[in-house]
PDB file of C-alpha atoms in Angstrom:
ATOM      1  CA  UNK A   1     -11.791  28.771  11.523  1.00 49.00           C
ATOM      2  CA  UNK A   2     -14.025  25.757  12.516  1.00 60.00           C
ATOM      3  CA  UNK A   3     -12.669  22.115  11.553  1.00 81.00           C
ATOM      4  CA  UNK A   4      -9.465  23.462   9.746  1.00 88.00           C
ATOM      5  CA  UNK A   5      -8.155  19.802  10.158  1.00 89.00           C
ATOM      6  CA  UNK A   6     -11.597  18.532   8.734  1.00 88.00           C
ATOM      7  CA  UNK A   7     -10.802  21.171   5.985  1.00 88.00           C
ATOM      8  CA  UNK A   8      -7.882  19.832   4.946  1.00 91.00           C
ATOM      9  CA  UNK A   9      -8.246  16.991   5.088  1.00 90.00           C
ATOM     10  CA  UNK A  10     -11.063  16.720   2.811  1.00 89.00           C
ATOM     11  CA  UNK A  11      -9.573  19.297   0.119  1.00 91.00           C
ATOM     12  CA  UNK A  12      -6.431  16.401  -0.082  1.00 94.00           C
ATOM     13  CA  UNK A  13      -8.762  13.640  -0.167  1.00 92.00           C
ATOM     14  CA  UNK A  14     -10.609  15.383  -3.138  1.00 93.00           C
ATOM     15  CA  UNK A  15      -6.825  16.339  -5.017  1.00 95.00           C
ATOM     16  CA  UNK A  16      -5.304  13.237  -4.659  1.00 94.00           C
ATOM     17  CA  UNK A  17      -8.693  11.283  -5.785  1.00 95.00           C
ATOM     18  CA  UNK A  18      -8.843  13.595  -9.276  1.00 96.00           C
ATOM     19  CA  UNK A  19      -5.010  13.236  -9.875  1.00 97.00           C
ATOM     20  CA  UNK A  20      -5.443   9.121  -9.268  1.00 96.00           C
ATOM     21  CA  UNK A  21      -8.920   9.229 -11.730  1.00 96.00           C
ATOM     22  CA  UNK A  22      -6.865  11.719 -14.422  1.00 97.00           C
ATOM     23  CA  UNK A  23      -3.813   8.912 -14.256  1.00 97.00           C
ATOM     24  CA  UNK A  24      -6.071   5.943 -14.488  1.00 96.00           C
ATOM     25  CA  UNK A  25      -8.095   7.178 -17.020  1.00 96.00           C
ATOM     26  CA  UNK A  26      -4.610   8.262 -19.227  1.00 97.00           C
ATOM     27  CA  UNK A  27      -3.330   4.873 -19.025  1.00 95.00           C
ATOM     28  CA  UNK A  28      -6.783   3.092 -19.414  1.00 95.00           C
ATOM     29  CA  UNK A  29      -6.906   4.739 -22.662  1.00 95.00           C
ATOM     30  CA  UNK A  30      -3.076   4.935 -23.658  1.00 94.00           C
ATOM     31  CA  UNK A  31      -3.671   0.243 -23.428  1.00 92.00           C
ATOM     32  CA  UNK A  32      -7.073   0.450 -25.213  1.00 91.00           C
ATOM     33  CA  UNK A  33      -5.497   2.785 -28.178  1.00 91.00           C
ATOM     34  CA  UNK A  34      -2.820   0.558 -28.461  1.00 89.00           C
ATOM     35  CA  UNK A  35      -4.512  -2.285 -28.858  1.00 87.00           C
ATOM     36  CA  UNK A  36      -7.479  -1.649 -31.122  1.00 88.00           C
ATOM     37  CA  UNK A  37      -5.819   1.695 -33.363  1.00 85.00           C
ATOM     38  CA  UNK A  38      -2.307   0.352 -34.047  1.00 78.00           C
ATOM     39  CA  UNK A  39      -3.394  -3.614 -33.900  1.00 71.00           C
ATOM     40  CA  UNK A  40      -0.594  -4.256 -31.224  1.00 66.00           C
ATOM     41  CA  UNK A  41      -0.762  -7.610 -29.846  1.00 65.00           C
ATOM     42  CA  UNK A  42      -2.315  -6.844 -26.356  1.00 67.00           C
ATOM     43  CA  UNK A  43      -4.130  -9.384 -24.678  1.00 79.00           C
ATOM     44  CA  UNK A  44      -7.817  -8.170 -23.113  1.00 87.00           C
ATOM     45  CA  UNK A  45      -8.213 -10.814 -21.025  1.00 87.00           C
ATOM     46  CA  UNK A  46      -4.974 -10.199 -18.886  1.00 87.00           C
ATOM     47  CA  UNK A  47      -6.255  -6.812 -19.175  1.00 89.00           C
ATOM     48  CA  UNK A  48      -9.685  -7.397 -17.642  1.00 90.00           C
ATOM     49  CA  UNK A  49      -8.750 -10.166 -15.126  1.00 90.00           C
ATOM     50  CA  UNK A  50      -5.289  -7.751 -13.791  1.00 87.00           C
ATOM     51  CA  UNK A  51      -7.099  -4.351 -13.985  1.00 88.00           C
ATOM     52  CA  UNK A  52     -10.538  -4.552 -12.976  1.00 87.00           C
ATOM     53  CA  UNK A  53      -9.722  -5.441  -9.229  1.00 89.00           C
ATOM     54  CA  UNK A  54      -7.440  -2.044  -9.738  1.00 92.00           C
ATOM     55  CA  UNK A  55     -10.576  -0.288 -10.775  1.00 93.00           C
ATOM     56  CA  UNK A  56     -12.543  -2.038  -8.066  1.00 95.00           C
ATOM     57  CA  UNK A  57      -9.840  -1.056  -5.469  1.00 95.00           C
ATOM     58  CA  UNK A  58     -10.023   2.942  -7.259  1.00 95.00           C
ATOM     59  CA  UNK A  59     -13.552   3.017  -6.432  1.00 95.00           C
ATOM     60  CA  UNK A  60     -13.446   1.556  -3.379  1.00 95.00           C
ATOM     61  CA  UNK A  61     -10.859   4.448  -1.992  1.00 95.00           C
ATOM     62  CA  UNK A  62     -12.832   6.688  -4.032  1.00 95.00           C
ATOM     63  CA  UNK A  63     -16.219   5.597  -1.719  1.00 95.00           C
ATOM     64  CA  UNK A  64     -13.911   5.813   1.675  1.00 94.00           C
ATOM     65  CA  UNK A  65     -12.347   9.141   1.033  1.00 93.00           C
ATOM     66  CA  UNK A  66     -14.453  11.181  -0.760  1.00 93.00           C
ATOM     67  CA  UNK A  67     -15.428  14.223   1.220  1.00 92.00           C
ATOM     68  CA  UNK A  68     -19.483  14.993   1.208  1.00 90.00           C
ATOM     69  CA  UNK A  69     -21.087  18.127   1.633  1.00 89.00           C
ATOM     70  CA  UNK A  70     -24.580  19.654   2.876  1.00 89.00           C
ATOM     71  CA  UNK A  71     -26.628  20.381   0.009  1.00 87.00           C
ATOM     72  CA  UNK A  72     -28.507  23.018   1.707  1.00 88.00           C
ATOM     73  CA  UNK A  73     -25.577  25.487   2.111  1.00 88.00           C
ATOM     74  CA  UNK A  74     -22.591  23.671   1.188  1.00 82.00           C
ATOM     75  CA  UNK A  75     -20.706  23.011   4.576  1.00 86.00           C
ATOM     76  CA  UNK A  76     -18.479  20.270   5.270  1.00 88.00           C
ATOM     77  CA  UNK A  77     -20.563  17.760   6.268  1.00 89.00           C
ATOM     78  CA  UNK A  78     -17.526  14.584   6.254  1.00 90.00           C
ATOM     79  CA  UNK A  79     -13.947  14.878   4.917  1.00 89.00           C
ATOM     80  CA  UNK A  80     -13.994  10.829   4.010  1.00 90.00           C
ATOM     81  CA  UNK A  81     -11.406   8.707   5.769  1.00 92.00           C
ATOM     82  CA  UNK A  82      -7.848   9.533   5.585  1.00 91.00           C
ATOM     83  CA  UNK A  83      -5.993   8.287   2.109  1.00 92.00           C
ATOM     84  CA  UNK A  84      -2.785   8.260   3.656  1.00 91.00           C
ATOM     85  CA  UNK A  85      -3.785   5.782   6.430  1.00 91.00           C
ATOM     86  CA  UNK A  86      -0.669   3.000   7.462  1.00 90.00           C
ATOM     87  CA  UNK A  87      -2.693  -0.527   7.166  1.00 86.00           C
ATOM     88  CA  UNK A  88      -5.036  -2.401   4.717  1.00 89.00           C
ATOM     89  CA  UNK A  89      -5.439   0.969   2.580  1.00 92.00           C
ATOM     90  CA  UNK A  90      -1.613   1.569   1.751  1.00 91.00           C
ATOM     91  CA  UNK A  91      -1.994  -1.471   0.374  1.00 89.00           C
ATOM     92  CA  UNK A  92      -4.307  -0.669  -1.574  1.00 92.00           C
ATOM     93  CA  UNK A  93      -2.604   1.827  -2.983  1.00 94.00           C
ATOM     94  CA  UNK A  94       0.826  -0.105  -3.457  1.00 91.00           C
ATOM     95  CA  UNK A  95      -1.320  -2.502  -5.989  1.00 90.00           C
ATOM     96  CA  UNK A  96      -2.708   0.745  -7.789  1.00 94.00           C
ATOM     97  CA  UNK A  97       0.487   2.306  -8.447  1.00 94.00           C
ATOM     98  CA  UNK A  98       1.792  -1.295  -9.093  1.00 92.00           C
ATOM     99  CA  UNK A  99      -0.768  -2.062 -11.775  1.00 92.00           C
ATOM    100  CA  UNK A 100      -0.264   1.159 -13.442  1.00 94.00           C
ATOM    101  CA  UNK A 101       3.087  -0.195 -14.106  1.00 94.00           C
ATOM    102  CA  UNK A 102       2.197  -3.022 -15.211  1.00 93.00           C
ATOM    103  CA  UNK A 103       0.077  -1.432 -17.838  1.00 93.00           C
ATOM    104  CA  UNK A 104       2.944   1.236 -18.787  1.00 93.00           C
ATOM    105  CA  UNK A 105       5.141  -1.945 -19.428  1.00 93.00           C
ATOM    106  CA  UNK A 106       2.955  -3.716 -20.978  1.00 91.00           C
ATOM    107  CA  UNK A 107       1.919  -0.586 -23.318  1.00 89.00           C
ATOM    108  CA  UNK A 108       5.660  -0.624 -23.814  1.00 90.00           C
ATOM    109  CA  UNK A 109       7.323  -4.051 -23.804  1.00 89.00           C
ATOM    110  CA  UNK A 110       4.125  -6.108 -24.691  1.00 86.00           C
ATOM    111  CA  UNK A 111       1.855  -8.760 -23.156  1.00 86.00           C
ATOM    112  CA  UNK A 112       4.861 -10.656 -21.368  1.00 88.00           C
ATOM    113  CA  UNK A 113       4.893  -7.414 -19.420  1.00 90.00           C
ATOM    114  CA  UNK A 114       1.487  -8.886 -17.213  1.00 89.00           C
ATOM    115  CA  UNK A 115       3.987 -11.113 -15.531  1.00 90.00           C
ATOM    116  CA  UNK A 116       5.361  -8.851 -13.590  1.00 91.00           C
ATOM    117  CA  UNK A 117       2.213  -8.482 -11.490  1.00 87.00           C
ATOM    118  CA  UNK A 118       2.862 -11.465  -9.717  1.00 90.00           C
ATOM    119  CA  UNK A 119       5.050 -10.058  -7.728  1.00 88.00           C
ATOM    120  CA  UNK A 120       1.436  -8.419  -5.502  1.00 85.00           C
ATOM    121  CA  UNK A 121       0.798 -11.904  -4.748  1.00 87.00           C
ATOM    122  CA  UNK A 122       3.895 -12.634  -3.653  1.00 90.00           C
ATOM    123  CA  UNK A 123       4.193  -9.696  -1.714  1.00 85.00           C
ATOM    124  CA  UNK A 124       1.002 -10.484   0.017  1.00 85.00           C
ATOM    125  CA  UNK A 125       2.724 -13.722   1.173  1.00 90.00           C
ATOM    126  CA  UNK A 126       6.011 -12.079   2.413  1.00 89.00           C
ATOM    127  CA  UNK A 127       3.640  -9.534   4.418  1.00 83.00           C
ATOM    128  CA  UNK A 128       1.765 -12.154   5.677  1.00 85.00           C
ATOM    129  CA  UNK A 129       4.533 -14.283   7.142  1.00 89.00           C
ATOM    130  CA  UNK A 130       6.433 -11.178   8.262  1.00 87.00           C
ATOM    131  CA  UNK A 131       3.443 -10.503  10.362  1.00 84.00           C
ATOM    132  CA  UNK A 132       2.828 -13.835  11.829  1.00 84.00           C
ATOM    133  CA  UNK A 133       6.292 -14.354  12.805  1.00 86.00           C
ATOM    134  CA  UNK A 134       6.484 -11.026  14.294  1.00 80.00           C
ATOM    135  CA  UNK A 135       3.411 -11.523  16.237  1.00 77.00           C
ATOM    136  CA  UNK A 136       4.339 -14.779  17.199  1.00 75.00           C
ATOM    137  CA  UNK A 137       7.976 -13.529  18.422  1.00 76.00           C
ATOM    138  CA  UNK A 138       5.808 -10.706  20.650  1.00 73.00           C
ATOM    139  CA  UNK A 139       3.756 -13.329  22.044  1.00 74.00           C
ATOM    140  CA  UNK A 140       6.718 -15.095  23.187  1.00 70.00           C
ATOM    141  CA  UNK A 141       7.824 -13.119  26.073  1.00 65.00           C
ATOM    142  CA  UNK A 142       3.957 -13.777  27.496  1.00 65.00           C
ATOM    143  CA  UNK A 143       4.114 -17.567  27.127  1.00 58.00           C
ATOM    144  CA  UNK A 144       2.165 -17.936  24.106  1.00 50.00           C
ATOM    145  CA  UNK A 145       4.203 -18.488  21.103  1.00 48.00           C
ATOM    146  CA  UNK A 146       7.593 -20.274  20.604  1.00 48.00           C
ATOM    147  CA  UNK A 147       7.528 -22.191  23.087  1.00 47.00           C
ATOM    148  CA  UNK A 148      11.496 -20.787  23.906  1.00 48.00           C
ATOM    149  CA  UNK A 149      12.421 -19.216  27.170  1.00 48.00           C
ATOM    150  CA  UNK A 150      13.990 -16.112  26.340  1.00 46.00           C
ATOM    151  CA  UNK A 151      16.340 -14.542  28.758  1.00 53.00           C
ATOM    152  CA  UNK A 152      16.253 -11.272  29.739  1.00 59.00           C
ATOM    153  CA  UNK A 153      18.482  -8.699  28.030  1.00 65.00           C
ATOM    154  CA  UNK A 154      21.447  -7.552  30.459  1.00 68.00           C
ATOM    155  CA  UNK A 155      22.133  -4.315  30.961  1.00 79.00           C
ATOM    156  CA  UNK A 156      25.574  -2.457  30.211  1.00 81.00           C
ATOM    157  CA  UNK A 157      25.981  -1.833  34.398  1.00 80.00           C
ATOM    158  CA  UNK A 158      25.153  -5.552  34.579  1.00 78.00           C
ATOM    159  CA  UNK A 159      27.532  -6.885  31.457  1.00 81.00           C
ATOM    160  CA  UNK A 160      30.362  -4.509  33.586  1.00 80.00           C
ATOM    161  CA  UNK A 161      29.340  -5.766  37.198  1.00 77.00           C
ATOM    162  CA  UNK A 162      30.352  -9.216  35.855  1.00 79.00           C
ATOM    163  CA  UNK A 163      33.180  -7.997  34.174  1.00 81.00           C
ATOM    164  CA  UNK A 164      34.597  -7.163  37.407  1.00 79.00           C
ATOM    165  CA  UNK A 165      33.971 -10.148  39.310  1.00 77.00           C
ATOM    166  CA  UNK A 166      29.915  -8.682  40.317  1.00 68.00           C
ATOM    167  CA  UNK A 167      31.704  -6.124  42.794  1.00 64.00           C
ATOM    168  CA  UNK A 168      31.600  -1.854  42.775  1.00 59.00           C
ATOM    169  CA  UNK A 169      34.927  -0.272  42.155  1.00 59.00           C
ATOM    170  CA  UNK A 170      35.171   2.607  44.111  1.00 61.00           C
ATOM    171  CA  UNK A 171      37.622   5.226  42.868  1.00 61.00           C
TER     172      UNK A 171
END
């Protein structure tokens, strides 16, 4: 079987892309009923300033993972990029599933609900400083960040050499 990997890989790309579409489309609809059926106080401009970058970032993964196919005889022609990629597309999906929340609560609790969306921002923040200070505590060993001498981490024969007065017991 030629490019079972390939294979898979594109037949999970194309479930996990319908299942995201089917649940983004439910709760699209579930708000917009709300709102305009039962006259529930729902505010469309949260709505279109929080969700559109949600759609925009649906699309997007929709674009990058989407598997395409030879029209001539149907034959994998790319699987799409990986979904489940670590990095910049994880976090695009941890602000999908976190909007869809947001939605659910608002559908549930009401428009005070958008508020908890601040918390991507804020995540963004915490990831960025987590990553500079890591980065910068790497670069320290190499003389380029911190500007600290670090000393080097003993060893447990080392720690016990001094123990003993830095001489070998012989037994």
């Amino acid at each position: 079987m030629a490019q079972k990997a390939a294979k898979t890989l594109a037949a999970r790309n194309a479930s996990l892309l319908v299942r995201t579409h089917l649940i983004s489309a439910a709760l699209h609809a579930l708000f917009l009923v709300l709102h305009w059926v039962f006259n529930r106080p729902r505010s469309l401009t949260f709505y279109v300033v929080l969700a559109c970058p949600t759609l925009l970032i649906e699309f997007y993964l929709d674009r990058l993972g989407r598997p395409s196919y030879n029209t001539a005889d149907g034959s994998l022609r790319s699987p799409g990029e990986d979904l489940r990629a670590a990095g910049l597309t994880e976090y695009m999906w941890d602000i999908l599933y976190w909007t869809w929340g947001c939605i659910g609560a608002v559908c549930v609790f009401g428009d005070r609900a958008w508020w908890l969306w601040i918390v991507v921002p804020l995540y963004s923040v915490w990831l960025a400083y987590s990553t500079f200070t890591g980065m910068k505590s790497g670069l320290a060993g190499m003389g380029g960040g911190g500007g600290q001498e670090q000393v080097a981490a003993e060893s447990k024969r080392q720690k016990k050499m001094e123990k003993r007065g830095g001489r070998a017991q012989y037994r």
